[in-house]
Amino acid sequence: MATGEELLRSRGLRVTRPRLAVLAVLADGGHLEVDEITRRVRERLDSVSTQAVYDVLGALSRAGLSRRIEPAGSPARYEARVGDNHHHVVCRGCGVIADVDCAVGSAPCLDPNEAHGFQLDEAEVTFWGLCPACLSRRSADD
Ligand SMILES: [Zn+2]
Ligand SMILES: [Zn+2]
Ligand SMILES: [Zn+2]
């Protein structure tokens, strides 16, 4: 696997300690809110402002090194899994998010009947439902 330095250089980004720290946090996996990323980055670096973390996430997302998702009703979250057009399933009960592979693979995986002349490059698919934990809680309440 490429190191953080190699990833940054491959996208023409300057290698900085905050960028390396954010990449390392994202590489641990999951869909993380900025607050959580900032907390974990601070475990690695002495001082880093929330604004600096936002700036890094913006640069990484523009360079295709992180992906930003924003399910309705939830703060923006960031992940390191990029470039595979995977989708997300979100729990209506607790907000937990999981990855689901795209059945088609490449974007856009859905074609509208009428594209209004647009050249489409992505269909943002979010599946909503209840996670196993919320389901069992619910049946326990019955
Ligand atoms: Zn849930
Ligand atoms: Zn994901
Ligand atoms: Zn798909």
Coordinates of N, CA, C and O and ligand atoms in Angstrom, one line a residue:
M1 N 0.8 -1.2 0.0 CA 0.0 0.0 0.0 C 0.9 1.3 0.0 O 1.9 1.3 0.6
A2 N 0.4 2.3 -0.7 CA 1.2 3.5 -0.8 C 1.2 4.2 0.6 O 0.2 4.2 1.3
T3 N 2.3 4.9 0.9 CA 2.3 5.6 2.1 C 1.6 7.0 1.9 O 1.3 7.4 0.8
G4 N 1.3 7.6 3.0 CA 0.7 8.9 2.9 C 1.5 9.9 2.1 O 1.0 10.7 1.3
E5 N 2.8 9.9 2.3 CA 3.7 10.7 1.5 C 3.6 10.5 0.0 O 3.5 11.4 -0.8
E6 N 3.6 9.2 -0.4 CA 3.4 8.8 -1.8 C 2.1 9.3 -2.3 O 2.0 9.8 -3.5
L7 N 1.0 9.1 -1.5 CA -0.3 9.5 -2.0 C -0.3 11.0 -2.3 O -0.8 11.4 -3.3
L8 N 0.2 11.8 -1.3 CA 0.1 13.2 -1.5 C 1.0 13.6 -2.7 O 0.5 14.4 -3.6
R9 N 2.2 13.1 -2.9 CA 3.0 13.4 -4.0 C 2.4 13.0 -5.3 O 2.5 13.7 -6.3
S10 N 1.7 11.9 -5.3 CA 1.1 11.4 -6.6 C 0.0 12.3 -7.1 O -0.3 12.3 -8.2
R11 N -0.6 13.1 -6.1 CA -1.6 14.1 -6.6 C -1.1 15.5 -6.6 O -1.8 16.4 -6.7
G12 N 0.3 15.6 -6.5 CA 0.9 17.0 -6.6 C 0.6 17.8 -5.4 O 0.7 19.0 -5.4
L13 N 0.3 17.2 -4.2 CA 0.1 17.9 -3.0 C 1.4 18.0 -2.2 O 2.1 17.0 -2.1
R14 N 1.6 19.1 -1.5 CA 2.7 19.2 -0.6 C 2.5 18.3 0.6 O 1.4 18.1 1.0
V15 N 3.6 17.7 1.0 CA 3.5 16.8 2.2 C 3.7 17.6 3.4 O 4.7 18.3 3.7
T16 N 2.6 17.6 4.2 CA 2.6 18.3 5.5 C 2.2 17.4 6.6 O 1.5 16.4 6.4
R17 N 2.6 17.7 7.9 CA 2.2 16.8 9.0 C 0.7 16.7 9.2 O 0.2 15.6 9.4
P18 N 0.0 17.8 9.1 CA -1.5 17.7 9.2 C -2.1 16.8 8.1 O -3.0 16.0 8.4
R19 N -1.6 16.9 6.9 CA -2.2 16.1 5.8 C -1.9 14.6 6.1 O -2.7 13.8 5.9
L20 N -0.6 14.4 6.5 CA -0.3 13.0 6.8 C -1.1 12.4 7.9 O -1.6 11.3 7.9
A21 N -1.3 13.2 9.0 CA -2.1 12.8 10.1 C -3.6 12.5 9.7 O -4.1 11.5 10.1
V22 N -4.2 13.4 8.9 CA -5.6 13.2 8.5 C -5.6 11.9 7.6 O -6.5 11.1 7.8
L23 N -4.7 11.7 6.7 CA -4.7 10.5 5.9 C -4.6 9.3 6.7 O -5.3 8.3 6.5
A24 N -3.8 9.3 7.8 CA -3.6 8.1 8.6 C -4.9 7.8 9.4 O -5.3 6.7 9.5
V25 N -5.5 8.9 9.9 CA -6.8 8.7 10.6 C -7.8 8.1 9.6 O -8.5 7.1 10.0
L26 N -8.0 8.6 8.4 CA -8.9 8.1 7.5 C -8.6 6.7 7.1 O -9.5 5.9 6.8
A27 N -7.3 6.3 7.0 CA -6.9 5.0 6.6 C -7.4 3.9 7.6 O -7.4 2.8 7.2
D28 N -7.7 4.3 8.8 CA -8.2 3.4 9.8 C -9.6 2.9 9.4 O -10.1 1.9 10.0
G29 N -10.2 3.6 8.5 CA -11.5 3.1 8.0 C -12.7 3.9 8.7 O -12.5 4.6 9.6
G30 N -13.9 3.6 8.1 CA -15.1 4.2 8.7 C -15.5 5.5 7.9 O -14.8 5.9 7.0
H31 N -16.5 6.1 8.4 CA -17.1 7.3 7.9 C -17.1 8.3 9.0 O -18.0 8.3 9.8
L32 N -16.1 9.2 9.0 CA -15.9 10.0 10.2 C -16.3 11.4 10.1 O -16.1 12.0 9.1
E33 N -16.9 11.9 11.2 CA -17.2 13.3 11.2 C -16.0 14.1 11.5 O -15.0 13.6 12.0
V34 N -16.0 15.4 11.1 CA -14.9 16.3 11.3 C -14.4 16.3 12.8 O -13.2 16.3 13.0
D35 N -15.4 16.4 13.7 CA -15.0 16.4 15.1 C -14.2 15.2 15.5 O -13.2 15.3 16.2
E36 N -14.6 14.1 15.0 CA -13.9 12.8 15.3 C -12.5 12.8 14.7 O -11.5 12.4 15.3
I37 N -12.4 13.3 13.4 CA -11.1 13.3 12.8 C -10.2 14.3 13.5 O -9.0 13.9 13.8
T38 N -10.7 15.4 13.9 CA -9.9 16.4 14.6 C -9.4 15.8 16.0 O -8.2 15.9 16.3
R39 N -10.3 15.1 16.7 CA -9.9 14.5 18.0 C -8.7 13.5 17.7 O -7.8 13.5 18.5
R40 N -8.9 12.7 16.7 CA -7.8 11.7 16.5 C -6.6 12.3 15.9 O -5.5 11.8 16.2
V41 N -6.7 13.3 15.1 CA -5.5 14.0 14.6 C -4.7 14.6 15.8 O -3.5 14.6 15.8
R42 N -5.4 15.1 16.8 CA -4.8 15.7 17.9 C -4.0 14.7 18.8 O -3.1 15.1 19.6
E43 N -4.4 13.5 18.7 CA -3.6 12.4 19.4 C -2.3 12.2 18.7 O -1.4 11.6 19.3
R44 N -2.2 12.6 17.4 CA -1.0 12.4 16.7 C -0.1 13.7 16.6 O 1.1 13.6 16.6
L45 N -0.8 14.8 16.6 CA 0.0 16.1 16.5 C -0.4 16.9 17.7 O -1.5 16.8 18.3
D46 N 0.6 17.7 18.2 CA 0.4 18.5 19.4 C -0.8 19.5 19.2 O -1.7 19.5 20.0
S47 N -0.8 20.3 18.2 CA -1.8 21.2 18.0 C -2.3 21.3 16.6 O -1.4 21.4 15.7
V48 N -3.5 21.3 16.4 CA -4.1 21.5 15.1 C -5.5 22.1 15.2 O -6.2 21.6 16.1
S49 N -5.8 23.1 14.5 CA -7.1 23.7 14.7 C -8.1 23.0 13.9 O -7.8 22.3 12.9
T50 N -9.4 23.1 14.3 CA -10.5 22.5 13.5 C -10.5 23.0 12.1 O -10.7 22.3 11.1
Q51 N -10.2 24.3 11.9 CA -10.2 24.9 10.6 C -9.1 24.3 9.7 O -9.3 24.0 8.5
A52 N -7.9 24.0 10.4 CA -6.9 23.3 9.6 C -7.3 22.0 9.1 O -7.0 21.6 8.0
V53 N -8.0 21.3 10.0 CA -8.5 19.9 9.6 C -9.5 20.1 8.4 O -9.5 19.3 7.4
Y54 N -10.4 21.1 8.5 CA -11.3 21.3 7.4 C -10.5 21.6 6.1 O -10.9 21.1 5.0
D55 N -9.5 22.4 6.2 CA -8.7 22.8 5.0 C -8.1 21.5 4.4 O -8.0 21.3 3.2
V56 N -7.5 20.7 5.3 CA -6.9 19.5 4.8 C -7.9 18.6 4.1 O -7.6 18.0 3.0
L57 N -9.1 18.4 4.7 CA -10.1 17.5 4.2 C -10.6 18.0 2.8 O -10.8 17.3 1.9
G58 N -10.6 19.4 2.7 CA -11.0 20.0 1.4 C -10.0 19.6 0.3 O -10.3 19.2 -0.8
A59 N -8.7 19.8 0.7 CA -7.6 19.5 -0.3 C -7.6 18.1 -0.7 O -7.5 17.7 -1.8
L60 N -7.7 17.2 0.3 CA -7.7 15.7 0.1 C -8.9 15.3 -0.8 O -8.8 14.5 -1.7
S61 N -10.1 15.9 -0.5 CA -11.3 15.5 -1.3 C -11.1 16.0 -2.7 O -11.4 15.3 -3.7
R62 N -10.6 17.2 -2.9 CA -10.5 17.8 -4.3 C -9.5 16.9 -5.1 O -9.6 16.7 -6.3
A63 N -8.5 16.4 -4.4 CA -7.4 15.6 -5.0 C -7.9 14.1 -5.2 O -7.1 13.3 -5.7
G64 N -9.0 13.8 -4.7 CA -9.5 12.4 -4.9 C -8.9 11.4 -3.9 O -8.9 10.2 -4.1
L65 N -8.3 12.0 -2.8 CA -7.8 11.1 -1.8 C -8.7 10.8 -0.6 O -8.5 9.9 0.2
S66 N -9.8 11.5 -0.5 CA -10.8 11.2 0.4 C -12.2 11.5 -0.2 O -12.3 12.3 -1.2
R67 N -13.2 10.9 0.4 CA -14.5 11.1 -0.2 C -15.4 11.7 0.9 O -15.3 11.3 2.1
R68 N -16.2 12.7 0.5 CA -17.1 13.3 1.5 C -18.5 12.8 1.2 O -19.0 12.8 0.1
I69 N -19.2 12.4 2.2 CA -20.6 12.0 2.1 C -21.4 12.8 3.1 O -20.9 13.2 4.1
E70 N -22.6 13.1 2.7 CA -23.4 13.9 3.6 C -24.9 13.4 3.6 O -25.7 14.0 2.9
P71 N -25.2 12.3 4.3 CA -26.5 11.8 4.3 C -27.5 12.9 4.9 O -27.1 13.6 5.8
A72 N -28.7 12.9 4.4 CA -29.6 13.9 4.9 C -29.7 13.8 6.5 O -29.8 12.7 7.0
G73 N -29.7 15.0 7.1 CA -29.9 15.0 8.6 C -28.6 14.6 9.3 O -28.6 14.6 10.6
S74 N -27.5 14.4 8.6 CA -26.3 14.0 9.3 C -25.2 15.0 8.9 O -25.2 15.5 7.8
P75 N -24.2 15.3 9.8 CA -23.1 16.1 9.4 C -22.2 15.4 8.3 O -22.3 14.2 8.2
A76 N -21.4 16.2 7.6 CA -20.6 15.6 6.6 C -19.6 14.6 7.2 O -19.2 14.8 8.3
R77 N -19.4 13.6 6.5 CA -18.4 12.6 6.9 C -17.4 12.3 5.8 O -17.7 12.5 4.7
Y78 N -16.3 11.8 6.2 CA -15.2 11.6 5.3 C -14.7 10.2 5.4 O -14.7 9.6 6.5
E79 N -14.2 9.6 4.3 CA -13.7 8.3 4.3 C -12.6 8.2 3.3 O -12.4 9.0 2.4
A80 N -11.7 7.2 3.5 CA -10.6 7.0 2.6 C -10.9 6.1 1.4 O -10.1 6.0 0.5
R81 N -12.0 5.4 1.4 CA -12.4 4.5 0.3 C -12.9 5.3 -0.8 O -14.0 5.8 -0.8
V82 N -12.0 5.5 -1.9 CA -12.4 6.4 -3.0 C -12.3 5.6 -4.3 O -11.6 4.5 -4.4
G83 N -12.9 6.1 -5.3 CA -12.7 5.6 -6.7 C -13.4 4.4 -7.0 O -13.1 3.8 -8.1
D84 N -14.3 3.8 -6.2 CA -14.9 2.6 -6.5 C -16.4 2.7 -6.7 O -17.1 1.8 -6.8
N85 N -16.9 4.0 -6.6 CA -18.4 4.2 -6.7 C -19.2 3.3 -5.8 O -20.3 2.9 -6.2
H86 N -18.7 3.1 -4.6 CA -19.6 2.3 -3.6 C -20.7 3.2 -3.1 O -20.6 4.5 -3.2
H87 N -21.7 2.6 -2.5 CA -22.8 3.4 -2.0 C -22.9 3.2 -0.5 O -22.0 2.5 0.1
H88 N -23.9 3.8 0.1 CA -24.0 3.7 1.6 C -25.4 3.3 2.0 O -26.4 3.7 1.4
V89 N -25.4 2.6 3.1 CA -26.7 2.3 3.7 C -26.6 2.9 5.1 O -25.6 2.9 5.8
V90 N -27.7 3.7 5.4 CA -27.7 4.5 6.6 C -28.9 4.1 7.5 O -30.0 3.9 7.0
C91 N -28.6 3.9 8.8 CA -29.7 3.5 9.7 C -30.5 4.7 10.1 O -30.0 5.8 10.5
R92 N -31.8 4.6 9.9 CA -32.7 5.7 10.4 C -32.8 5.9 11.9 O -33.1 6.9 12.4
G93 N -32.4 4.8 12.6 CA -32.5 4.8 14.0 C -31.3 5.5 14.7 O -31.5 6.4 15.5
C94 N -30.1 5.0 14.4 CA -29.0 5.5 15.1 C -28.0 6.2 14.2 O -27.0 6.7 14.6
G95 N -28.2 6.2 12.9 CA -27.3 7.0 12.0 C -26.1 6.2 11.5 O -25.2 6.8 10.8
V96 N -25.9 5.0 12.0 CA -24.7 4.3 11.6 C -24.7 4.1 10.0 O -25.7 4.0 9.4
I97 N -23.5 4.1 9.5 CA -23.3 4.1 8.0 C -22.5 2.9 7.7 O -21.4 2.6 8.3
A98 N -22.9 2.1 6.6 CA -22.0 1.0 6.2 C -21.9 1.2 4.6 O -22.7 1.7 4.0
D99 N -20.8 0.6 4.1 CA -20.5 0.6 2.7 C -21.3 -0.5 2.0 O -21.3 -1.6 2.6
V100 N -21.8 -0.3 0.9 CA -22.3 -1.4 0.0 C -21.7 -1.2 -1.3 O -21.6 -0.1 -1.9
D101 N -21.3 -2.3 -1.9 CA -20.7 -2.3 -3.2 C -21.8 -1.9 -4.2 O -22.9 -2.3 -4.1
C102 N -21.3 -1.2 -5.3 CA -22.2 -0.9 -6.4 C -22.4 -2.2 -7.2 O -21.5 -2.8 -7.5
A103 N -23.7 -2.5 -7.5 CA -24.0 -3.7 -8.3 C -23.5 -3.5 -9.7 O -23.1 -4.5 -10.4
V104 N -23.4 -2.3 -10.2 CA -23.0 -2.0 -11.5 C -21.4 -1.8 -11.6 O -20.7 -2.3 -12.5
G105 N -20.9 -1.1 -10.7 CA -19.5 -0.9 -10.6 C -19.0 0.5 -10.9 O -18.3 1.2 -10.1
S106 N -19.4 1.0 -12.1 CA -18.9 2.3 -12.5 C -20.0 3.3 -12.5 O -21.2 3.0 -12.8
A107 N -19.6 4.6 -12.2 CA -20.6 5.7 -12.2 C -20.9 6.2 -13.6 O -20.0 6.1 -14.4
P108 N -22.1 6.7 -13.9 CA -23.3 6.6 -13.0 C -24.0 5.3 -13.2 O -24.1 4.8 -14.3
C109 N -24.4 4.6 -12.1 CA -24.9 3.3 -12.2 C -26.4 3.3 -12.4 O -27.0 2.2 -12.6
L110 N -27.0 4.4 -12.5 CA -28.5 4.5 -12.8 C -28.6 5.5 -13.9 O -28.0 6.5 -14.0
D111 N -29.5 5.1 -14.8 CA -29.8 6.0 -15.9 C -31.2 6.6 -15.8 O -32.2 5.8 -15.8
P112 N -31.3 7.9 -15.8 CA -32.7 8.4 -15.7 C -33.4 8.3 -17.1 O -32.7 8.2 -18.1
N113 N -34.7 8.3 -17.1 CA -35.4 8.3 -18.4 C -35.1 9.5 -19.2 O -35.0 9.5 -20.5
E114 N -34.9 10.7 -18.5 CA -34.6 11.9 -19.2 C -33.5 12.7 -18.6 O -33.6 13.0 -17.4
A115 N -32.4 12.9 -19.3 CA -31.2 13.5 -18.6 C -31.2 15.0 -18.9 O -30.2 15.7 -18.5
H116 N -32.2 15.5 -19.6 CA -32.2 17.0 -19.9 C -31.0 17.5 -20.5 O -30.5 18.6 -20.3
G117 N -30.3 16.7 -21.4 CA -29.1 17.1 -22.1 C -27.9 17.1 -21.2 O -26.8 17.5 -21.7
F118 N -28.0 16.7 -20.0 CA -26.8 16.7 -19.1 C -25.9 15.5 -19.5 O -26.4 14.4 -19.9
Q119 N -24.6 15.6 -19.4 CA -23.7 14.5 -19.4 C -23.5 14.0 -18.0 O -22.9 14.7 -17.2
L120 N -24.1 12.9 -17.6 CA -24.1 12.5 -16.2 C -22.8 11.8 -15.9 O -22.3 11.0 -16.7
D121 N -22.3 12.0 -14.6 CA -21.1 11.3 -14.2 C -21.3 10.6 -12.9 O -20.4 9.8 -12.4
E122 N -22.4 10.8 -12.2 CA -22.6 10.1 -11.0 C -24.1 10.0 -10.6 O -24.8 11.0 -10.9
A123 N -24.5 8.9 -10.0 CA -25.8 8.8 -9.3 C -25.4 8.6 -7.9 O -24.8 7.6 -7.5
E124 N -25.9 9.5 -7.0 CA -25.6 9.4 -5.6 C -26.7 8.5 -4.9 O -27.8 8.9 -4.9
V125 N -26.3 7.3 -4.5 CA -27.3 6.4 -4.0 C -27.1 6.2 -2.5 O -26.0 5.9 -2.1
T126 N -28.2 6.4 -1.8 CA -28.1 6.2 -0.3 C -29.3 5.3 0.0 O -30.5 5.6 -0.3
F127 N -29.0 4.2 0.6 CA -30.1 3.3 1.1 C -30.4 3.6 2.5 O -29.5 3.8 3.3
W128 N -31.7 3.6 2.9 CA -32.1 3.9 4.2 C -32.8 2.7 4.8 O -33.6 2.1 4.1
G129 N -32.6 2.5 6.1 CA -33.3 1.4 6.8 C -32.9 1.3 8.2 O -32.5 2.4 8.8
L130 N -33.1 0.2 8.8 CA -32.7 0.0 10.2 C -31.6 -1.0 10.3 O -31.7 -2.1 9.7
C131 N -30.6 -0.7 11.1 CA -29.5 -1.6 11.3 C -29.9 -2.8 12.2 O -30.9 -2.7 12.9
P132 N -29.1 -3.9 12.2 CA -29.4 -5.0 13.1 C -29.6 -4.7 14.5 O -30.5 -5.2 15.2
A133 N -28.8 -3.8 15.1 CA -28.9 -3.4 16.5 C -30.2 -2.7 16.7 O -30.9 -3.0 17.7
C134 N -30.6 -1.8 15.9 CA -31.9 -1.1 16.0 C -33.1 -2.0 15.9 O -34.1 -1.9 16.5
L135 N -32.9 -2.9 15.0 CA -34.0 -3.9 14.7 C -34.2 -4.8 16.0 O -35.4 -5.0 16.4
S136 N -33.1 -5.2 16.6 CA -33.3 -6.1 17.8 C -33.8 -5.3 18.9 O -34.6 -5.8 19.8
R137 N -33.4 -4.0 19.0 CA -33.9 -3.1 20.1 C -35.4 -3.0 19.9 O -36.2 -3.0 20.9
R138 N -35.8 -2.8 18.7 CA -37.2 -2.5 18.4 C -38.0 -3.8 18.8 O -39.1 -3.6 19.4
S139 N -37.5 -4.9 18.4 CA -38.4 -6.1 18.7 C -38.3 -6.4 20.2 O -39.3 -7.0 20.7
A140 N -37.3 -6.0 20.9 CA -37.2 -6.2 22.4 C -38.3 -5.3 23.0 O -38.8 -5.6 24.1
D141 N -38.5 -4.1 22.4 CA -39.5 -3.2 23.0 C -40.9 -3.7 22.9 O -41.8 -3.3 23.6
D142 N -41.1 -4.5 21.9 CA -42.5 -5.0 21.6 C -43.1 -5.8 22.8 O -42.4 -6.5 23.4
Ligands
ZN1 ZN -29.2 1.7 14.0
ZN2 ZN -18.1 4.5 2.3
ZN3 ZN -24.5 1.7 -8.0

